[in-house]
CSV table of C-alpha atoms in Angstrom, one decimal:
chain,number,residue,atom,x,y,z
A,11,MET,CA,-36.3,-44.6,-16.3
A,12,ALA,CA,-32.7,-44.1,-17.6
A,13,ALA,CA,-30.5,-41.3,-16.2
A,14,VAL,CA,-30.1,-38.4,-18.6
A,15,ASP,CA,-26.7,-36.7,-18.9
A,16,PRO,CA,-26.9,-32.9,-18.6
A,17,PRO,CA,-26.2,-30.9,-21.8
A,18,ALA,CA,-22.5,-30.4,-22.5
A,19,HIS,CA,-22.8,-26.6,-22.4
A,20,ALA,CA,-24.2,-26.8,-18.8
A,21,VAL,CA,-21.4,-29.1,-17.8
A,22,ALA,CA,-18.8,-26.6,-19.3
A,23,ARG,CA,-20.5,-23.7,-17.6
A,24,ASP,CA,-20.5,-25.4,-14.2
A,25,ALA,CA,-16.8,-26.2,-14.6
A,26,HIS,CA,-16.0,-22.6,-15.6
A,27,TRP,CA,-18.1,-21.3,-12.7
A,28,ALA,CA,-16.5,-23.6,-10.2
A,29,ALA,CA,-13.0,-22.4,-11.2
A,30,LYS,CA,-14.1,-18.8,-11.2
A,31,MET,CA,-15.7,-19.2,-7.8
A,32,GLU,CA,-12.6,-20.8,-6.4
A,33,ARG,CA,-10.5,-17.9,-7.6
A,34,LEU,CA,-13.0,-15.5,-6.0
A,35,ARG,CA,-12.7,-17.4,-2.7
A,36,GLN,CA,-8.9,-17.3,-2.8
A,37,ARG,CA,-8.7,-13.5,-3.1
A,38,ARG,CA,-6.8,-11.9,-0.4
A,39,LEU,CA,-8.1,-8.9,1.5
A,40,PRO,CA,-6.2,-5.7,0.4
A,41,GLU,CA,-3.4,-4.3,2.5
A,42,ARG,CA,-2.0,-0.8,2.7
A,43,THR,CA,1.3,0.2,4.3
A,44,VAL,CA,2.0,3.6,5.8
A,45,ARG,CA,5.7,4.7,6.3
A,46,PHE,CA,7.0,7.2,8.8
A,47,VAL,CA,10.5,8.6,8.6
A,48,ASP,CA,11.5,11.2,11.2
A,49,ASP,CA,14.9,12.2,9.7
A,50,PRO,CA,14.4,14.5,6.7
A,51,GLN,CA,18.2,14.4,6.0
A,52,VAL,CA,17.9,10.6,5.3
A,53,LYS,CA,15.1,11.3,2.8
A,54,ARG,CA,17.1,14.1,1.2
A,55,ALA,CA,20.2,11.8,0.9
A,56,VAL,CA,18.2,9.4,-1.2
A,57,ALA,CA,16.9,12.1,-3.5
A,58,ASP,CA,20.4,13.6,-3.8
A,59,ALA,CA,21.9,10.2,-4.5
A,60,ALA,CA,19.3,9.5,-7.1
A,61,LEU,CA,20.0,12.8,-8.8
A,62,GLN,CA,23.7,12.1,-8.8
A,63,LEU,CA,23.1,8.7,-10.4
A,64,ALA,CA,21.0,10.2,-13.1
A,65,LYS,CA,23.6,12.8,-13.9
A,66,ALA,CA,26.4,10.1,-13.9
A,67,ARG,CA,24.4,7.9,-16.3
A,68,ALA,CA,23.7,10.9,-18.6
A,69,ASP,CA,27.4,11.8,-18.7
A,70,ALA,CA,28.3,8.1,-19.4
A,71,GLU,CA,25.6,8.0,-22.1
A,72,ARG,CA,27.2,11.1,-23.8
A,73,ALA,CA,30.7,9.5,-23.4
A,74,ALA,CA,29.5,6.2,-24.9
A,75,GLU,CA,28.0,8.0,-28.0
A,76,GLU,CA,31.2,10.1,-28.4
A,77,SER,CA,33.3,6.9,-28.1
A,78,GLY,CA,31.2,5.0,-30.6
A,79,VAL,CA,30.1,2.3,-28.2
A,80,ALA,CA,27.6,0.0,-30.1
A,81,GLY,CA,24.0,0.0,-29.1
A,82,GLY,CA,24.1,-3.6,-27.9
A,83,ARG,CA,27.0,-3.0,-25.6
A,84,ARG,CA,26.1,0.5,-24.6
A,85,GLU,CA,24.1,-0.4,-21.4
A,86,GLU,CA,26.8,-2.7,-20.1
A,87,TRP,CA,29.4,-0.1,-20.8
A,88,ILE,CA,27.5,2.7,-19.0
A,89,GLU,CA,26.9,0.4,-16.0
A,90,GLY,CA,30.7,-0.2,-15.7
A,91,GLN,CA,31.7,3.4,-15.7
A,92,PRO,CA,33.4,4.5,-12.4
A,93,ASP,CA,31.1,7.5,-11.8
A,94,VAL,CA,28.1,5.3,-12.4
A,95,LEU,CA,29.2,2.6,-10.1
A,96,ALA,CA,30.0,5.1,-7.4
A,97,ALA,CA,26.7,6.8,-7.7
A,98,ASP,CA,24.8,3.5,-7.8
A,99,SER,CA,26.7,2.4,-4.6
A,100,LEU,CA,25.9,5.7,-2.9
A,101,LEU,CA,22.2,5.4,-3.8
A,102,ALA,CA,22.2,1.8,-2.4
A,103,GLN,CA,23.7,3.1,0.9
A,104,ALA,CA,21.2,6.0,1.1
A,105,ASN,CA,18.3,3.6,0.5
A,106,ALA,CA,19.6,1.2,3.1
A,107,ALA,CA,19.8,4.1,5.6
A,108,LEU,CA,16.2,5.2,4.7
A,109,GLU,CA,15.0,1.6,5.1
A,110,GLU,CA,16.6,1.5,8.6
A,111,GLU,CA,15.0,4.8,9.7
A,112,THR,CA,11.6,4.0,8.3
A,113,ILE,CA,8.8,2.8,10.5
A,114,THR,CA,6.2,0.8,8.6
A,115,VAL,CA,2.6,0.0,9.8
A,116,THR,CA,0.5,-2.3,7.7
A,117,PHE,CA,-3.2,-2.5,7.6
A,118,ARG,CA,-5.5,-5.2,6.1
A,119,ALA,CA,-9.1,-4.7,5.2
A,120,LEU,CA,-11.6,-6.2,7.5
A,121,PRO,CA,-14.1,-8.7,6.2
A,122,ARG,CA,-17.4,-7.0,5.7
A,123,PRO,CA,-19.2,-8.4,8.7
A,124,ALA,CA,-16.4,-7.3,10.9
A,125,TRP,CA,-16.4,-3.8,9.4
A,126,GLU,CA,-20.1,-3.5,10.0
A,127,ALA,CA,-19.8,-4.8,13.5
A,128,LEU,CA,-17.1,-2.1,14.3
A,129,LEU,CA,-19.3,0.6,12.8
A,130,GLN,CA,-22.2,-0.5,15.0
A,131,LYS,CA,-20.0,-0.6,18.0
A,132,HIS,CA,-19.0,3.0,17.4
A,133,PRO,CA,-22.1,4.8,16.1
A,134,PRO,CA,-21.9,8.5,15.6
A,135,THR,CA,-23.0,10.8,18.4
A,136,GLU,CA,-26.3,12.8,17.7
A,137,GLU,CA,-24.3,15.8,16.7
A,138,GLY,CA,-22.0,13.6,14.5
A,139,ALA,CA,-25.0,12.0,12.8
A,140,ASP,CA,-26.4,15.4,12.1
A,141,LYS,CA,-23.1,16.3,10.4
A,142,GLY,CA,-23.4,13.0,8.3
A,143,HIS,CA,-20.8,11.1,10.1
A,144,GLU,CA,-21.0,7.3,9.8
A,145,TYR,CA,-19.1,6.6,13.1
A,146,ASN,CA,-18.1,8.1,16.4
A,147,VAL,CA,-15.1,10.4,15.5
A,148,ASP,CA,-13.7,10.1,19.0
A,149,THR,CA,-13.7,6.3,19.4
A,150,PHE,CA,-13.8,4.7,16.0
A,151,PRO,CA,-10.4,5.8,14.6
A,152,ALA,CA,-8.3,4.0,17.3
A,153,ALA,CA,-10.6,0.9,17.1
A,154,LEU,CA,-10.2,0.8,13.3
A,155,VAL,CA,-6.5,1.2,13.4
A,156,SER,CA,-6.2,-1.6,15.9
A,157,ALA,CA,-8.7,-3.9,14.1
A,158,SER,CA,-7.0,-3.4,10.7
A,159,SER,CA,-3.4,-3.6,12.0
A,160,THR,CA,-1.4,-6.5,10.9
A,161,ASP,CA,1.2,-5.7,13.5
A,162,GLY,CA,-1.0,-6.4,16.5
A,163,MET,CA,-1.5,-2.8,17.6
A,164,THR,CA,-4.0,-2.5,20.5
A,165,VAL,CA,-6.8,0.1,20.7
A,166,GLU,CA,-4.9,1.7,23.6
A,167,GLU,CA,-1.7,1.9,21.6
A,168,ALA,CA,-3.5,3.3,18.6
A,169,GLN,CA,-5.3,5.9,20.8
A,170,GLU,CA,-1.9,6.8,22.3
A,171,LEU,CA,-0.4,7.5,18.9
A,172,LEU,CA,-3.5,9.3,17.5
A,173,ASP,CA,-3.4,11.6,20.7
A,174,ALA,CA,0.4,12.1,20.9
A,175,TRP,CA,1.2,12.7,17.3
A,176,GLY,CA,0.8,15.8,15.2
A,177,ASP,CA,-2.4,16.1,13.2
A,178,ALA,CA,-0.8,15.2,9.9
A,179,ASP,CA,0.8,12.0,11.1
A,180,ALA,CA,-2.3,11.0,13.2
A,181,LYS,CA,-4.5,11.5,10.0
A,182,SER,CA,-2.0,9.5,7.9
A,183,LEU,CA,-2.3,6.6,10.4
A,184,PHE,CA,-6.1,6.6,10.5
A,185,THR,CA,-6.5,7.3,6.7
A,186,ALA,CA,-4.4,4.3,5.9
A,187,ALA,CA,-6.6,2.1,8.0
A,188,LEU,CA,-9.7,3.7,6.6
A,189,LEU,CA,-8.7,3.5,2.9
A,190,VAL,CA,-7.7,-0.1,3.0
A,191,ASN,CA,-11.3,-0.8,4.0
A,192,GLN,CA,-13.0,1.5,1.5
A,193,VAL,CA,-10.9,1.3,-1.7
A,194,GLN,CA,-12.7,-0.6,-4.4
A,195,ARG,CA,-10.7,-3.1,-6.3
A,196,ALA,CA,-13.5,-4.0,-8.8
A,197,ASP,CA,-13.9,-2.5,-12.2
A,198,LEU,CA,-17.6,-2.1,-12.8
A,199,GLY,CA,-17.0,-1.3,-16.5
A,200,LYS,CA,-19.0,1.0,-18.7
A,201,GLY,CA,-21.9,-1.4,-19.1
């Protein structure tokens, strides 16, 4: 009996599916970064510098119009104005200072089996289960922060921060780790 070639549409579908499956396999787990800046003056300096740059650009825009600077040259002319240059430099310095003062912690979503294993390892207490909790509120946060940290934070270090920090910062740390594991990246459509 002679071999029969599969129909062309089946071959095309298989090639399409193989390419799509390869793209699905190559997807990276989502990441989320939380930033902490302890110096409010550094944050304020960035806002003030951005405002100063906006004002300098608006003034230069008015001056360009009054001087009859043509539309094609206008942006270059504005960028070259001394007040705009100075404000732009000030903003760059303020952003550099902010970057230097910023502590970033990055979290990556856990693969589903690891997420489920972590939940099983930290089941809610009986009281927590009665309240609808999915995990032990005392042990799970530090375990999740550690497991999701791309910086290598240990459970002990995570617990130390969660215990020592104020409520808002501790919640920000835990929430970043939780959200990266629960935010959906698929669009289910209106089907």
